[in-house]
Amino acid sequence: MAINWFPGHMHKARKEIKKIMPQMDLIIEVLDARIPFSSENPLVPALRGDTPLLRVLNKRDLADPVITAQWQTWLERERGVRTITLTHNQRGEALDILRLAGEMTPNHDRQKSALRVMILGIPNVGKSTLINTLAGRPAAKTGNEPAVTKAQQTIKLPDNILLYDTPGFLWPKLSPEECGYRLAITGAIRSSVLDFEDIALFEADYLREAYPALVKARYGLDELPADGLALMDAIAEKRRFLGRGGVPDLHKVAEVLLNEFRAGTLGRISLETPEMVEQEIQQAALAEAEKESKLTKKKAASKKARIPGSGRRN
C-alpha cells in the first residue's frame, strides 16, 4: 500500500518555504532520530544552496544509539551540514543550538542585523516543543497529533536571532515506498488515513528481523515466529486479544505494536540504517527507470498503431 498524506495547508507551506528559504542565514531541520532519512525534507538539499544546515536528530532517547551515530556520520558527509542529537526534555542540550548557530555563521555580524534562521520539521517530530525551549516561552503550539502548526510565524530568540517557524509538512509522493510506512509508524501521518493492520505488519516484519531479542523479551516469546503475521498472531495469543472462535484480533495487536513503539516501551529502536536506505534508493531508481521504459514503449506502440498501414503486410 502506497502511503501519502498531503492536505491543503501542506501545499501552501511548501510554496512559502520555497520562496523564503534563499533569504535565510541558517537552516535548522528537525529530524526523527529513529528515521533520519524518511523524516528529511527533500526541499532542503534542493533549495538551500550554500546556506549552512543544522540537522537536529530529535527523540534520541527512543532511537538505537549505535545507529544514530551512523546517521550522524552519514549526514555530515554533506558540505555545510552539522548534526546534534536531542531528547525532548533536555533544555541545556537544546540551548546548545544557539551556540552552534553562531559557530556555523561566523561572518554574520548580529550587531548590525538579526540572524535569520528557518526551522523545518515534518509533522509530530517535536519542532514546536524545541522552539518553545529555545524561546523560553510558549511561542509555538504543541500537540500529540501531527500538523498542529498550520501557518508560518516569526519568533525572536536570544542573541538577536529571528526564527522563521514553518508548518510541518510531507510531500506528495513518498519515495522509496518504505518511507511512508516508517513515517506512519512514528506518528507523522494522521491516524485516520492509515490502515493500522497494514502498518503494524510492516513494523512486525522489521522488528522480527532487526530486534528479535527485544521482541521476544517484550512479548514473552520463547521462539521467534516465522514472519510478521505469525508474530502478530503470537502477540494476540499472549495478550488474549482473541475474538469469537479464538480468532486473533489483529487490530488490537496493531494498536499495541504502534503505541508501544512510539512510547519507547519496546526499547530503543531505529527503523532505518544508512546502508538500508542506500539500497532502497537504488531499488526505487531501478523500478522508476523500468516504469519509464515501459511507458515509452507503450507510447511508441500506440503512436505506431495510429499510423495508417503501419500494421499491414503487403
Tab-separated table of C-alpha atoms in Angstrom:
chain	number	residue	atom	x	y	z
A	1	MET	CA	0.000	0.000	0.000
A	2	ALA	CA	1.432	3.388	-1.023
A	3	ILE	CA	1.048	5.866	1.840
A	4	ASN	CA	0.542	9.573	1.167
A	5	TRP	CA	-0.866	12.451	3.204
A	6	PHE	CA	-0.723	15.943	1.698
A	7	PRO	CA	-3.610	18.193	2.864
A	8	GLY	CA	-4.071	21.714	1.509
A	9	HIS	CA	-2.167	23.618	4.197
A	10	MET	CA	0.929	21.499	3.448
A	11	HIS	CA	0.871	22.589	-0.194
A	12	LYS	CA	0.701	26.224	0.917
A	13	ALA	CA	3.575	25.741	3.371
A	14	ARG	CA	5.706	24.167	0.684
A	15	LYS	CA	5.253	27.195	-1.601
A	16	GLU	CA	6.107	29.631	1.221
A	17	ILE	CA	9.268	27.738	2.145
A	18	LYS	CA	10.494	27.705	-1.451
A	19	LYS	CA	10.001	31.462	-1.538
A	20	ILE	CA	11.851	32.471	1.641
A	21	MET	CA	14.499	29.779	2.109
A	22	PRO	CA	17.055	31.555	-0.140
A	23	GLN	CA	16.864	34.579	2.213
A	24	MET	CA	17.981	32.615	5.303
A	25	ASP	CA	21.402	32.712	7.013
A	26	LEU	CA	20.968	29.277	8.596
A	27	ILE	CA	18.544	26.372	8.265
A	28	ILE	CA	17.635	24.063	11.145
A	29	GLU	CA	15.906	20.834	10.205
A	30	VAL	CA	14.411	18.731	12.988
A	31	LEU	CA	14.520	15.017	12.170
A	32	ASP	CA	13.182	11.986	13.997
A	33	ALA	CA	16.289	10.129	15.207
A	34	ARG	CA	14.502	6.819	14.549
A	35	ILE	CA	14.004	7.683	10.841
A	36	PRO	CA	16.509	10.412	9.849
A	37	PHE	CA	16.196	9.767	6.112
A	38	SER	CA	12.438	9.265	5.962
A	39	SER	CA	11.868	12.437	8.007
A	40	GLU	CA	14.220	14.547	5.861
A	41	ASN	CA	12.560	17.228	3.733
A	42	PRO	CA	13.593	16.803	0.064
A	43	LEU	CA	13.199	20.564	-0.481
A	44	VAL	CA	16.183	21.339	1.762
A	45	PRO	CA	19.018	19.919	-0.357
A	46	ALA	CA	17.296	21.218	-3.493
A	47	LEU	CA	16.923	24.835	-2.273
A	48	ARG	CA	19.488	25.623	0.425
A	49	GLY	CA	22.478	26.186	-1.886
A	50	ASP	CA	25.443	27.198	0.306
A	51	THR	CA	23.326	28.045	3.363
A	52	PRO	CA	24.618	26.210	6.468
A	53	LEU	CA	22.332	23.420	7.666
A	54	LEU	CA	21.995	22.100	11.225
A	55	ARG	CA	20.194	18.788	11.395
A	56	VAL	CA	18.688	18.038	14.809
A	57	LEU	CA	18.100	14.342	15.461
A	58	ASN	CA	15.296	14.626	17.990
A	59	LYS	CA	13.866	11.840	20.194
A	60	ARG	CA	17.356	10.394	20.627
A	61	ASP	CA	16.199	8.555	23.749
A	62	LEU	CA	13.823	6.439	21.624
A	63	ALA	CA	16.351	5.534	18.911
A	64	ASP	CA	19.094	2.907	18.741
A	65	PRO	CA	22.247	4.816	19.848
A	66	VAL	CA	24.600	2.824	17.601
A	67	ILE	CA	22.518	3.530	14.507
A	68	THR	CA	22.053	7.193	15.476
A	69	ALA	CA	25.854	7.586	15.475
A	70	GLN	CA	25.956	6.021	11.997
A	71	TRP	CA	23.383	8.512	10.786
A	72	GLN	CA	25.351	11.475	12.139
A	73	THR	CA	28.426	10.378	10.199
A	74	TRP	CA	26.328	9.788	7.079
A	75	LEU	CA	24.540	13.143	7.240
A	76	GLU	CA	27.682	15.169	7.916
A	77	ARG	CA	29.264	13.972	4.690
A	78	GLU	CA	27.269	16.723	3.002
A	79	ARG	CA	29.046	20.075	2.754
A	80	GLY	CA	27.971	22.698	5.296
A	81	VAL	CA	25.996	20.230	7.446
A	82	ARG	CA	26.321	19.727	11.200
A	83	THR	CA	24.249	17.412	13.397
A	84	ILE	CA	23.166	17.384	17.022
A	85	THR	CA	21.070	14.840	18.920
A	86	LEU	CA	18.387	15.785	21.442
A	87	THR	CA	15.859	14.313	23.810
A	88	HIS	CA	12.579	16.090	24.385
A	89	ASN	CA	13.219	17.162	27.985
A	90	GLN	CA	16.865	18.323	27.994
A	91	ARG	CA	16.739	22.124	27.934
A	92	GLY	CA	20.507	22.511	28.262
A	93	GLU	CA	21.157	20.398	25.190
A	94	ALA	CA	18.523	22.258	23.191
A	95	LEU	CA	20.048	25.630	24.052
A	96	ASP	CA	23.328	24.375	22.586
A	97	ILE	CA	21.663	25.012	19.224
A	98	LEU	CA	22.059	28.763	19.821
A	99	ARG	CA	25.822	28.300	20.262
A	100	LEU	CA	26.049	26.172	17.120
A	101	ALA	CA	24.130	28.833	15.196
A	102	GLY	CA	26.974	31.243	15.944
A	103	GLU	CA	29.690	28.735	15.017
A	104	MET	CA	28.019	27.968	11.703
A	105	THR	CA	27.601	31.641	10.710
A	106	PRO	CA	30.954	33.205	11.774
A	107	ASN	CA	30.798	36.036	9.244
A	108	HIS	CA	27.393	37.349	10.275
A	109	ASP	CA	27.503	40.492	12.457
A	110	ARG	CA	24.482	40.324	14.765
A	111	GLN	CA	25.173	43.838	15.989
A	112	LYS	CA	24.100	45.063	12.567
A	113	SER	CA	21.288	42.661	11.686
A	114	ALA	CA	19.416	39.697	13.104
A	115	LEU	CA	20.491	36.198	12.181
A	116	ARG	CA	17.685	34.824	10.030
A	117	VAL	CA	17.086	31.156	10.807
A	118	MET	CA	14.467	28.896	9.267
A	119	ILE	CA	13.367	25.838	11.246
A	120	LEU	CA	11.671	22.952	9.484
A	121	GLY	CA	10.373	19.559	10.526
A	122	ILE	CA	7.816	17.010	9.456
A	123	PRO	CA	4.585	16.687	11.495
A	124	ASN	CA	4.918	15.362	15.037
A	125	VAL	CA	8.725	15.418	15.084
A	126	GLY	CA	8.924	17.750	18.107
A	127	LYS	CA	9.690	21.005	16.310
A	128	SER	CA	7.221	23.170	18.238
A	129	THR	CA	8.418	21.865	21.606
A	130	LEU	CA	12.005	22.660	20.600
A	131	ILE	CA	11.014	26.181	19.552
A	132	ASN	CA	9.382	26.822	22.922
A	133	THR	CA	12.543	25.612	24.660
A	134	LEU	CA	14.748	27.918	22.600
A	135	ALA	CA	12.404	30.879	23.088
A	136	GLY	CA	11.957	30.239	26.817
A	137	ARG	CA	8.214	30.727	26.454
A	138	PRO	CA	5.216	29.077	24.742
A	139	ALA	CA	5.777	30.591	21.305
A	140	ALA	CA	4.519	27.641	19.226
A	141	LYS	CA	1.510	25.355	19.617
A	142	THR	CA	2.262	21.756	20.567
A	143	GLY	CA	0.188	18.583	20.433
A	144	ASN	CA	0.281	14.809	20.084
A	145	GLU	CA	-1.394	14.852	16.668
A	146	PRO	CA	0.563	15.739	13.513
A	147	ALA	CA	0.134	19.078	11.719
A	148	VAL	CA	-0.603	21.307	14.733
A	149	THR	CA	1.279	24.259	13.192
A	150	LYS	CA	-0.598	25.402	10.091
A	151	ALA	CA	0.825	28.887	9.419
A	152	GLN	CA	4.249	30.457	9.231
A	153	GLN	CA	5.336	32.673	12.136
A	154	THR	CA	8.420	34.650	13.165
A	155	ILE	CA	9.835	34.284	16.683
A	156	LYS	CA	12.533	36.389	18.347
A	157	LEU	CA	15.205	34.359	20.132
A	158	PRO	CA	18.104	35.468	22.354
A	159	ASP	CA	21.314	36.804	20.766
A	160	ASN	CA	19.414	38.636	18.016
A	161	ILE	CA	18.169	35.518	16.242
A	162	LEU	CA	14.985	35.739	14.192
A	163	LEU	CA	13.453	32.284	13.858
A	164	TYR	CA	11.101	31.566	10.960
A	165	ASP	CA	8.808	28.731	12.044
A	166	THR	CA	7.167	26.795	9.219
A	167	PRO	CA	4.279	24.302	9.288
A	168	GLY	CA	5.330	20.688	9.294
A	169	PHE	CA	4.528	19.061	6.001
A	170	LEU	CA	5.182	15.953	3.966
A	171	TRP	CA	5.461	15.715	0.192
A	172	PRO	CA	3.021	14.494	-2.480
A	173	LYS	CA	4.947	11.276	-3.261
A	174	LEU	CA	6.827	9.431	-0.516
A	175	SER	CA	9.751	7.559	-2.054
A	176	PRO	CA	11.096	4.966	-1.522
A	177	GLU	CA	7.720	3.482	-0.600
A	178	GLU	CA	9.126	2.176	2.693
A	179	CYS	CA	9.479	5.791	3.895
A	180	GLY	CA	5.708	6.132	4.054
A	181	TYR	CA	5.424	3.127	6.338
A	182	ARG	CA	8.146	4.412	8.671
A	183	LEU	CA	6.537	7.841	8.879
A	184	ALA	CA	3.219	6.184	9.693
A	185	ILE	CA	4.767	4.017	12.418
A	186	THR	CA	6.339	7.019	14.160
A	187	GLY	CA	3.089	9.033	14.088
A	188	ALA	CA	3.938	11.591	11.390
A	189	ILE	CA	0.808	10.749	9.378
A	190	ARG	CA	-2.675	11.283	10.732
A	191	SER	CA	-4.124	8.019	12.045
A	192	SER	CA	-7.467	8.471	10.296
A	193	VAL	CA	-5.892	7.897	6.853
A	194	LEU	CA	-3.994	4.731	7.835
A	195	ASP	CA	-4.701	1.020	7.743
A	196	PHE	CA	-3.385	0.125	11.197
A	197	GLU	CA	-3.026	-3.580	10.490
A	198	ASP	CA	-1.031	-2.992	7.300
A	199	ILE	CA	1.314	-0.543	9.064
A	200	ALA	CA	1.751	-2.840	12.056
A	201	LEU	CA	2.535	-5.808	9.796
A	202	PHE	CA	5.358	-3.787	8.220
A	203	GLU	CA	6.608	-2.956	11.724
A	204	ALA	CA	6.333	-6.579	12.880
A	205	ASP	CA	8.329	-7.827	9.898
A	206	TYR	CA	11.068	-5.282	10.578
A	207	LEU	CA	11.235	-5.818	14.349
A	208	ARG	CA	11.427	-9.564	13.898
A	209	GLU	CA	14.481	-9.166	11.640
A	210	ALA	CA	16.258	-6.241	13.315
A	211	TYR	CA	15.428	-6.586	17.038
A	212	PRO	CA	14.498	-10.233	17.728
A	213	ALA	CA	15.733	-10.197	21.340
A	214	LEU	CA	13.634	-7.134	22.225
A	215	VAL	CA	10.551	-8.662	20.620
A	216	LYS	CA	10.923	-11.976	22.460
A	217	ALA	CA	11.529	-10.247	25.791
A	218	ARG	CA	8.639	-7.780	25.472
A	219	TYR	CA	6.002	-10.280	24.400
A	220	GLY	CA	7.217	-13.292	26.380
A	221	LEU	CA	8.020	-15.475	23.375
A	222	ASP	CA	10.314	-18.485	23.673
A	223	GLU	CA	10.740	-18.788	19.922
A	224	LEU	CA	10.678	-16.155	17.205
A	225	PRO	CA	7.669	-16.623	14.861
A	226	ALA	CA	8.317	-17.364	11.186
A	227	ASP	CA	7.159	-13.978	9.836
A	228	GLY	CA	5.457	-10.723	10.761
A	229	LEU	CA	1.908	-12.071	10.576
A	230	ALA	CA	2.852	-15.039	12.747
A	231	LEU	CA	4.368	-12.591	15.223
A	232	MET	CA	1.105	-10.631	15.376
A	233	ASP	CA	-0.796	-13.876	15.928
A	234	ALA	CA	1.598	-14.816	18.740
A	235	ILE	CA	1.129	-11.427	20.421
A	236	ALA	CA	-2.654	-11.851	20.168
A	237	GLU	CA	-2.338	-15.209	21.888
A	238	LYS	CA	-0.104	-13.882	24.664
A	239	ARG	CA	-2.222	-10.787	25.318
A	240	ARG	CA	-5.528	-12.672	24.881
A	241	PHE	CA	-6.617	-10.435	22.002
A	242	LEU	CA	-8.956	-13.075	20.632
A	243	GLY	CA	-12.366	-12.774	19.083
A	244	ARG	CA	-15.148	-15.275	18.648
A	245	GLY	CA	-13.798	-18.727	17.952
A	246	GLY	CA	-10.328	-17.770	19.120
A	247	VAL	CA	-9.594	-15.667	16.021
A	248	PRO	CA	-6.739	-13.198	16.670
A	249	ASP	CA	-7.865	-9.561	16.897
A	250	LEU	CA	-5.153	-8.087	14.686
A	251	HIS	CA	-6.470	-4.541	15.053
A	252	LYS	CA	-5.813	-4.625	18.805
A	253	VAL	CA	-2.384	-6.142	18.162
A	254	ALA	CA	-1.664	-3.362	15.650
A	255	GLU	CA	-2.563	-0.684	18.193
A	256	VAL	CA	-0.264	-2.296	20.774
A	257	LEU	CA	2.669	-2.569	18.370
A	258	LEU	CA	2.365	1.034	17.211
A	259	ASN	CA	1.713	2.561	20.630
A	260	GLU	CA	4.481	0.625	22.360
A	261	PHE	CA	6.967	1.547	19.671
A	262	ARG	CA	6.056	5.241	19.832
A	263	ALA	CA	6.279	5.285	23.635
A	264	GLY	CA	9.638	3.505	23.659
A	265	THR	CA	8.206	0.596	25.640
A	266	LEU	CA	9.733	-1.894	23.209
A	267	GLY	CA	13.188	-0.396	23.716
A	268	ARG	CA	15.445	1.954	21.764
A	269	ILE	CA	14.710	1.134	18.140
A	270	SER	CA	15.664	2.738	14.829
A	271	LEU	CA	13.619	1.849	11.755
A	272	GLU	CA	16.293	2.502	9.142
A	273	THR	CA	20.073	2.485	8.676
A	274	PRO	CA	22.197	4.343	6.098
A	275	GLU	CA	23.063	1.071	4.343
A	276	MET	CA	19.390	0.053	4.177
A	277	VAL	CA	18.327	3.414	2.774
A	278	GLU	CA	21.037	3.441	0.093
A	279	GLN	CA	19.808	0.034	-1.109
A	280	GLU	CA	16.188	1.218	-1.149
A	281	ILE	CA	17.121	4.330	-3.134
A	282	GLN	CA	18.874	2.185	-5.754
A	283	GLN	CA	15.928	-0.201	-5.953
A	284	ALA	CA	13.459	2.689	-6.275
A	285	ALA	CA	15.559	4.247	-9.053
A	286	LEU	CA	15.672	0.951	-10.959
A	287	ALA	CA	11.915	0.491	-10.560
A	288	GLU	CA	11.274	4.045	-11.780
A	289	ALA	CA	13.572	3.540	-14.789
A	290	GLU	CA	11.772	0.300	-15.660
A	291	LYS	CA	8.420	2.051	-15.334
A	292	GLU	CA	9.570	4.878	-17.632
A	293	SER	CA	10.902	2.365	-20.166
A	294	LYS	CA	7.586	0.508	-20.276
A	295	LEU	CA	5.684	3.790	-20.650
A	296	THR	CA	7.951	4.891	-23.518
A	297	LYS	CA	7.451	1.569	-25.321
A	298	LYS	CA	3.702	1.772	-24.787
A	299	LYS	CA	3.577	5.300	-26.235
A	300	ALA	CA	5.681	4.235	-29.213
A	301	ALA	CA	3.408	1.250	-29.879
A	302	SER	CA	0.314	3.442	-29.583
A	303	LYS	CA	1.776	6.001	-31.995
A	304	LYS	CA	2.671	3.272	-34.485
A	305	ALA	CA	-0.839	1.850	-34.313
A	306	ARG	CA	-2.280	5.242	-35.259
A	307	ILE	CA	-0.154	5.474	-38.447
A	308	PRO	CA	-2.220	4.255	-41.456
A	309	GLY	CA	-0.927	0.943	-42.795
A	310	SER	CA	1.694	0.564	-40.076
A	311	GLY	CA	0.469	-2.837	-39.063
A	312	ARG	CA	-0.371	-4.225	-42.560
A	313	ARG	CA	1.555	-6.698	-44.710
A	314	ASN	CA	1.982	-6.217	-48.437
